[in-house]
Amino acid sequence: MLSVTARKAFGDFSLNAGWSSDRPIVALVGPSGSGKTLTLQCIAGLIAPQSGRIVCSGRTLFDSETGINLRPQARRVGYVFQGYALFPHMTVAQNVSYGVPRRMEARSDRVRDIIGRLGLGALTSRYPADLSGGQQQRVALARALATDPDVLLLDEPFSALDAPLRRELSTELAQTLREWGKLVVLVTHDLPEAYQIADVVVLYEHGSTTGAVSKNDLLWHPSSERVARLIGARNILRGTIADGSGESIVLDWRGGRLEAARSPSHRLDARAGDPLAFFVRPEYVRLIRKNRPLTDGLRQTNVFRGDIVGERDEGTTWVLFFRLARPGTPSQGSYDLEIEIPKLVYERLSISTDRQWDVSIHAGSIQVLPGR
C-alpha cells in the first residue's frame, strides 16, 4: 500500500498531489511539467513537501503534522533516474554494487544474483559507454533493486530510447517488475506505455491529480469529461437526455435519437431534458457496406447518413471525418464524428472516391460521462 499526499510550491507552480493504491504498479501520467517527477522526489526524500503525508507499506516516510521526515537512506526506496545516471567510470558490476550497504549480509551474493536474474552476467566488466540503451536500463534497474527497496521509482525509463526499442523493453520491464514483486511508481507521459506496464493510473495536470484508477476503468469509464479529455478520448460530444428510465439511455443529438448503454460503474442522476456529455471511440463507428441491406435493428438504432469531409493517413490506419447529412451545425466544427479504420478496409471500400456512407454506432460503445 502506498499513499501520497504532497503539497509543494515552486514559484508559479504548485504541486497538490493526492492518491493511494494497494496495487503493485502505479503509473503517473501527464505532460512535462505537471508534477510527476516532483512527486517521485517527495517519495524518495530528495525534496520535502511543505505539507502532506507519505506512507509506504505501513511505514510513514513523511508527515508534516507529526514532524516525520525520514532521510532518503532510511526510506528503503530504489530510484531509476531519467537517463539512468550510471557512473561512467564504473563497470556494470561496480554500478550495481554501489548502493548496497557494506553491512548487508552476503553482499556479493546479492549483487551476483541480481546481475544474473537481469541477464547482465556477460556484461559485468563493461562500462556504460559500451552498453546499448536496453542494457543500460537493466543496469540502472539492477542498481536500484540491489538495495532491496520497499518501493521502486522509475522516472521516464524509456525517454532515451527509440520507438521500436521502447515497445520491446516496456514488455520486458513489465515482466521483470512483476517477477520481483516490488511496489513500483512509474512516471511517463505515454498513456499506452502506462497501460502496458501498470495496474493503476494517476493523471497529472498542472500539479493536480486524479485518484489512482484501474487502467481499464480509466479507458472505458472515465469519471468526468475532464478525465476523458486528459486520456485523449476523441468524439467527445454533447446531447440531451430524451429518456433515461430504461436499461439504456436515449439521447437527443444533432436532430436525431441516439441510444446508449448504461455504464456499470457510474450512476447517472439525470432526467429528461438534462444535458450531458458522452464520447464514442472512433474505431467503434462502423461503415455500412453499400451492397448490404439495412436490417430492422440497424434501421431503428444509431444509424446515420452523411459524407466523409476529410481524412488523415496514419500509416496502418485512416482517420475519417464524417459529417451528418442532417441540417445544423456539426458537433465538432466542420464534422460530427471521427472514424478510424484499417488501411486495408479503406482501400477495399474505395473510400478515396466514395464519400457518401451510412454509419452505425453500437449502443455499448457510447460512453456517457458523469457531470462532475
Coordinates of C-alpha atoms in Angstrom, one line a residue:
M1 CA 0.0 0.0 0.0
L2 CA 1.3 3.4 -1.0
S3 CA -0.4 6.6 0.0
V4 CA 0.8 10.1 -1.1
T5 CA -0.4 13.5 -0.1
A6 CA 2.1 16.2 -1.0
R7 CA 1.8 19.9 -1.4
K8 CA 4.8 22.0 -2.6
A9 CA 5.0 25.4 -4.3
F10 CA 7.9 26.4 -6.6
G11 CA 7.3 30.0 -7.8
D12 CA 4.3 30.0 -10.0
F13 CA 3.9 26.2 -9.9
S14 CA 2.2 24.3 -7.1
L15 CA 2.1 20.6 -6.6
N16 CA -1.1 19.3 -5.0
A17 CA -0.9 15.5 -5.3
G18 CA -3.2 13.1 -3.5
W19 CA -3.6 9.4 -4.3
S20 CA -3.3 6.0 -2.8
S21 CA -3.1 2.5 -4.2
D22 CA -2.9 -1.1 -3.0
R23 CA -1.9 -2.4 -6.4
P24 CA 1.7 -3.3 -7.2
I25 CA 2.4 -0.9 -10.1
V26 CA 1.2 2.7 -10.3
A27 CA 1.8 4.9 -13.3
L28 CA 1.8 8.7 -13.0
V29 CA 0.8 10.1 -16.4
G30 CA 0.7 13.6 -17.6
P31 CA 2.6 16.2 -19.7
S32 CA 6.0 17.5 -18.9
G33 CA 5.9 20.0 -16.0
S34 CA 2.8 18.6 -14.4
G35 CA 4.5 17.4 -11.2
K36 CA 5.2 13.7 -11.8
T37 CA 8.9 13.8 -11.1
L38 CA 8.4 16.1 -8.2
T39 CA 6.2 13.5 -6.7
L40 CA 8.9 10.9 -7.0
Q41 CA 11.4 13.2 -5.4
C42 CA 9.0 13.7 -2.5
I43 CA 8.6 10.0 -2.0
A44 CA 12.3 9.4 -2.2
G45 CA 13.0 12.2 0.3
L46 CA 15.0 14.3 -2.1
I47 CA 12.5 17.1 -1.6
A48 CA 10.4 17.8 1.4
P49 CA 6.8 18.8 0.8
Q50 CA 5.5 21.9 2.6
S51 CA 2.6 19.7 3.9
G52 CA 1.3 16.3 3.4
R53 CA 1.8 12.6 4.4
I54 CA 3.6 9.7 2.6
V55 CA 3.1 6.2 3.8
C56 CA 4.6 3.1 2.2
S57 CA 3.9 -0.5 3.3
G58 CA 2.8 0.7 6.7
R59 CA 5.9 2.9 7.2
T60 CA 5.4 6.7 7.5
L61 CA 8.1 8.3 5.4
F62 CA 6.8 11.9 5.8
D63 CA 4.2 13.6 7.9
S64 CA 4.2 17.3 8.2
E65 CA 1.8 17.3 11.2
T66 CA 3.9 15.0 13.3
G67 CA 7.3 16.2 12.0
I68 CA 8.3 12.8 10.5
N69 CA 10.7 13.2 7.6
L70 CA 12.9 10.1 7.1
R71 CA 16.3 10.6 5.5
P72 CA 16.5 9.2 1.9
Q73 CA 18.8 6.4 3.1
A74 CA 16.2 5.3 5.6
R75 CA 13.3 5.2 3.3
R76 CA 14.1 1.9 1.5
V77 CA 13.4 3.4 -1.9
G78 CA 15.1 2.5 -5.2
Y79 CA 15.2 5.2 -7.8
V80 CA 15.9 4.8 -11.5
F81 CA 16.5 8.3 -12.8
Q82 CA 15.6 9.6 -16.3
G83 CA 18.6 8.8 -18.5
Y84 CA 19.7 6.2 -15.9
A85 CA 22.5 8.3 -14.3
L86 CA 25.0 5.4 -14.4
F87 CA 28.5 6.2 -13.2
P88 CA 30.6 6.3 -16.4
H89 CA 33.9 5.4 -14.7
M90 CA 32.4 2.2 -13.1
T91 CA 31.8 -1.2 -14.6
V92 CA 28.4 -2.9 -14.6
A93 CA 29.3 -4.8 -11.5
Q94 CA 30.6 -1.7 -9.7
N95 CA 27.5 0.3 -10.7
V96 CA 25.1 -2.5 -9.4
S97 CA 27.0 -3.0 -6.1
Y98 CA 27.4 0.8 -5.4
G99 CA 24.2 1.3 -3.5
V100 CA 24.4 -2.0 -1.5
P101 CA 25.3 -1.3 2.2
R102 CA 28.6 -2.9 3.1
R103 CA 26.9 -4.2 6.3
M104 CA 24.4 -6.2 4.3
E105 CA 24.9 -9.9 4.7
A106 CA 26.1 -11.9 1.7
R107 CA 26.5 -8.6 -0.2
S108 CA 28.5 -10.1 -3.1
D109 CA 26.0 -12.9 -3.4
R110 CA 23.1 -10.5 -3.7
V111 CA 24.8 -8.5 -6.4
R112 CA 25.7 -11.7 -8.3
D113 CA 22.1 -12.9 -8.0
I114 CA 20.6 -9.6 -9.3
I115 CA 23.1 -9.4 -12.2
G116 CA 22.2 -13.0 -13.2
R117 CA 18.4 -12.5 -12.9
L118 CA 18.5 -9.4 -15.1
G119 CA 20.7 -11.1 -17.8
L120 CA 23.8 -9.0 -17.2
G121 CA 26.3 -11.8 -16.4
A122 CA 28.3 -11.4 -19.6
L123 CA 28.5 -7.6 -19.2
T124 CA 29.9 -7.2 -15.7
S125 CA 33.3 -5.8 -16.8
R126 CA 31.9 -3.4 -19.3
Y127 CA 31.4 0.3 -18.8
P128 CA 28.2 2.2 -19.5
A129 CA 29.6 3.7 -22.8
D130 CA 29.9 0.2 -24.1
L131 CA 26.3 -0.8 -23.5
S132 CA 23.2 -0.4 -25.6
G133 CA 20.2 1.6 -24.3
G134 CA 18.4 -1.5 -23.2
Q135 CA 21.4 -2.8 -21.4
Q136 CA 21.9 0.5 -19.6
Q137 CA 18.3 0.3 -18.5
R138 CA 18.8 -3.1 -17.0
V139 CA 21.9 -2.0 -15.2
A140 CA 20.1 1.0 -13.7
L141 CA 17.2 -1.3 -12.6
A142 CA 19.7 -3.8 -11.1
R143 CA 21.4 -1.0 -9.1
A144 CA 18.0 0.2 -7.8
L145 CA 16.9 -3.4 -6.8
A146 CA 20.2 -4.3 -5.2
T147 CA 19.3 -2.3 -2.0
D148 CA 16.2 -4.5 -1.6
P149 CA 13.8 -1.4 -1.6
D150 CA 10.2 -1.4 -0.4
V151 CA 9.2 0.8 -3.4
L152 CA 10.9 1.3 -6.8
L153 CA 10.6 4.7 -8.5
L154 CA 11.1 4.8 -12.3
D155 CA 11.3 8.2 -13.9
E156 CA 10.6 8.0 -17.6
P157 CA 12.7 4.8 -18.0
F158 CA 12.3 4.8 -21.8
S159 CA 12.9 8.5 -22.6
A160 CA 16.4 7.9 -24.0
L161 CA 15.3 5.0 -26.3
D162 CA 13.9 5.0 -29.9
A163 CA 10.3 3.8 -30.5
P164 CA 10.9 0.2 -31.5
L165 CA 13.2 -0.4 -28.5
R166 CA 10.7 1.3 -26.2
R167 CA 8.0 -1.2 -27.3
E168 CA 10.3 -4.1 -26.8
L169 CA 11.7 -3.1 -23.5
S170 CA 8.3 -2.0 -22.0
T171 CA 7.1 -5.6 -22.3
E172 CA 10.3 -6.9 -20.8
L173 CA 10.2 -4.3 -18.0
A174 CA 6.6 -5.2 -17.1
Q175 CA 7.5 -8.8 -16.8
T176 CA 10.6 -8.1 -14.7
L177 CA 8.8 -5.8 -12.3
R178 CA 6.1 -8.4 -11.7
E179 CA 8.6 -11.1 -11.1
W180 CA 10.3 -9.0 -8.4
G181 CA 7.0 -8.3 -6.7
K182 CA 8.0 -4.7 -5.6
L183 CA 5.8 -1.7 -5.2
V184 CA 6.5 0.4 -8.3
V185 CA 5.8 4.0 -9.2
L186 CA 6.4 4.7 -12.9
V187 CA 6.4 8.2 -14.4
T188 CA 5.5 8.5 -18.1
H189 CA 3.8 10.9 -20.4
D190 CA 2.8 8.0 -22.7
L191 CA -0.6 6.6 -21.8
P192 CA -0.2 3.3 -23.9
E193 CA 3.1 2.7 -22.1
A194 CA 1.3 3.1 -18.8
Y195 CA -1.5 0.7 -19.9
Q196 CA 1.1 -1.9 -20.9
I197 CA 3.1 -1.8 -17.6
A198 CA 0.9 -0.5 -14.7
D199 CA -2.1 -1.8 -12.8
V200 CA -3.5 1.6 -11.9
V201 CA -3.0 5.1 -13.4
V202 CA -2.9 8.6 -11.7
L203 CA -3.4 11.5 -14.1
Y204 CA -1.4 14.7 -13.5
E205 CA -2.4 18.2 -14.9
H206 CA -0.8 21.5 -13.8
G207 CA 0.2 20.0 -10.4
S208 CA -3.2 18.5 -9.6
T209 CA -4.0 14.8 -9.7
T210 CA -6.9 12.4 -10.1
G211 CA -7.1 9.4 -7.8
A212 CA -5.5 6.1 -8.7
V213 CA -7.8 4.3 -11.1
S214 CA -7.6 0.9 -12.7
K215 CA -6.4 1.2 -16.2
N216 CA -9.5 -0.5 -17.6
D217 CA -11.9 1.8 -15.7
L218 CA -9.9 4.8 -16.9
L219 CA -10.0 3.7 -20.5
W220 CA -13.7 2.6 -20.7
H221 CA -15.4 4.5 -17.9
P222 CA -13.7 7.9 -17.2
S223 CA -15.2 9.6 -14.3
S224 CA -15.8 13.0 -16.0
E225 CA -15.5 14.9 -19.2
R226 CA -12.2 16.4 -17.9
V227 CA -10.7 13.0 -17.3
A228 CA -11.9 11.8 -20.8
R229 CA -10.0 14.8 -22.4
L230 CA -6.9 14.1 -20.3
I231 CA -6.7 10.5 -21.6
G232 CA -7.1 11.8 -25.2
A233 CA -10.7 10.5 -25.8
R234 CA -12.0 11.6 -29.2
N235 CA -15.5 12.3 -30.3
I236 CA -16.4 13.9 -27.0
L237 CA -20.0 15.1 -27.8
R238 CA -22.9 16.8 -26.1
G239 CA -26.6 15.8 -26.1
T240 CA -29.7 16.0 -24.1
I241 CA -31.5 13.1 -22.3
A242 CA -34.7 12.1 -24.1
D243 CA -35.4 9.1 -21.9
G244 CA -33.3 7.7 -19.1
S245 CA -35.8 5.4 -17.5
G246 CA -34.9 2.1 -19.1
E247 CA -31.9 -0.1 -19.3
S248 CA -30.4 2.2 -22.0
I249 CA -30.3 6.0 -22.2
V250 CA -31.9 7.7 -25.2
L251 CA -30.2 10.9 -26.2
D252 CA -31.2 13.8 -28.5
W253 CA -28.1 14.6 -30.6
R254 CA -27.8 16.5 -33.8
G255 CA -31.5 16.4 -34.5
G256 CA -31.9 12.7 -34.0
R257 CA -32.0 10.0 -31.4
L258 CA -29.0 8.0 -30.1
E259 CA -29.3 5.0 -27.8
A260 CA -26.5 4.4 -25.3
A261 CA -26.0 1.6 -22.9
R262 CA -25.8 2.5 -19.2
S263 CA -22.3 2.4 -17.7
P264 CA -22.0 -0.2 -14.9
S265 CA -19.5 1.9 -13.0
H266 CA -21.2 5.3 -13.0
R267 CA -24.6 6.2 -11.5
L268 CA -26.4 8.7 -13.7
D269 CA -28.8 11.0 -11.8
A270 CA -30.4 12.9 -14.7
R271 CA -33.8 13.4 -16.1
A272 CA -35.3 14.0 -19.5
G273 CA -34.1 17.3 -20.8
D274 CA -30.9 17.4 -18.9
P275 CA -27.7 18.0 -20.9
L276 CA -24.8 15.6 -20.7
A277 CA -21.5 14.7 -22.4
F278 CA -20.6 11.4 -24.0
F279 CA -17.9 10.0 -26.2
V280 CA -17.7 7.5 -29.0
R281 CA -14.4 5.8 -29.8
P282 CA -13.5 6.3 -33.5
E283 CA -12.7 2.6 -34.0
Y284 CA -16.3 1.7 -32.9
V285 CA -18.1 3.7 -35.6
R286 CA -18.9 1.2 -38.4
L287 CA -19.2 2.0 -42.1
I288 CA -22.2 0.1 -43.6
R289 CA -21.4 -1.5 -47.0
K290 CA -23.4 -0.2 -49.9
N291 CA -24.4 -3.7 -51.0
R292 CA -25.6 -4.8 -47.6
P293 CA -29.3 -4.0 -46.9
L294 CA -30.1 -2.5 -43.5
T295 CA -31.6 -4.9 -41.0
D296 CA -34.6 -3.9 -39.0
G297 CA -32.3 -3.5 -36.0
L298 CA -30.0 -1.2 -37.8
R299 CA -32.9 0.9 -39.1
Q300 CA -34.0 1.5 -35.5
T301 CA -30.8 2.1 -33.6
N302 CA -28.0 4.5 -34.2
V303 CA -27.7 4.6 -38.0
F304 CA -26.7 7.9 -39.6
R305 CA -26.2 9.0 -43.2
G306 CA -23.6 11.5 -44.2
D307 CA -20.4 12.4 -46.0
I308 CA -16.7 12.0 -45.4
V309 CA -15.4 15.5 -45.5
G310 CA -11.8 14.9 -44.6
E311 CA -9.3 12.2 -43.8
R312 CA -5.9 11.6 -42.3
D313 CA -3.4 8.8 -43.2
E314 CA -1.8 7.3 -40.1
G315 CA 0.1 4.6 -41.8
T316 CA -1.7 1.4 -40.9
T317 CA -5.0 3.2 -40.3
W318 CA -7.0 6.0 -41.7
V319 CA -9.0 8.6 -39.7
L320 CA -12.1 9.8 -41.5
F321 CA -14.0 12.9 -40.6
F322 CA -17.7 12.3 -41.1
R323 CA -20.5 15.0 -41.2
L324 CA -24.1 14.0 -40.9
A325 CA -26.5 14.8 -43.8
R326 CA -28.9 16.5 -41.3
P327 CA -29.1 20.3 -41.3
G328 CA -27.5 22.1 -38.4
T329 CA -24.0 22.9 -37.1
P330 CA -21.7 19.9 -37.0
S331 CA -20.8 18.7 -33.5
Q332 CA -17.0 19.2 -33.9
G333 CA -16.7 22.3 -36.1
S334 CA -16.6 21.0 -39.6
Y335 CA -17.5 17.4 -38.9
D336 CA -19.5 15.3 -36.4
L337 CA -17.5 12.1 -35.9
E338 CA -14.0 10.7 -36.3
I339 CA -13.9 7.2 -37.7
E340 CA -10.8 5.0 -37.6
I341 CA -10.5 2.1 -40.0
P342 CA -7.6 -0.2 -41.1
K343 CA -5.9 0.8 -44.3
L344 CA -7.0 -2.4 -46.0
V345 CA -10.6 -1.5 -45.3
Y346 CA -10.0 2.0 -46.7
E347 CA -8.6 0.6 -49.9
R348 CA -11.2 -2.2 -50.4
L349 CA -14.1 0.1 -49.9
S350 CA -12.6 2.7 -52.3
I351 CA -13.2 5.4 -49.7
S352 CA -10.9 7.9 -51.6
T353 CA -13.6 8.2 -54.3
D354 CA -16.8 7.1 -52.5
R355 CA -17.6 9.7 -49.9
Q356 CA -21.3 9.1 -49.0
W357 CA -22.0 6.5 -46.4
D358 CA -24.3 5.2 -43.7
V359 CA -22.6 4.6 -40.4
S360 CA -23.8 2.7 -37.3
I361 CA -22.8 3.2 -33.7
H362 CA -23.2 0.3 -31.3
A363 CA -25.0 1.3 -28.1
G364 CA -22.4 -0.3 -25.9
S365 CA -19.6 1.8 -27.5
I366 CA -21.2 5.1 -26.4
Q367 CA -19.7 6.1 -23.1
V368 CA -21.9 8.5 -21.1
L369 CA -19.8 10.8 -18.9
P370 CA -20.9 11.8 -15.4
G371 CA -21.5 15.5 -15.0
R372 CA -18.7 16.2 -12.5

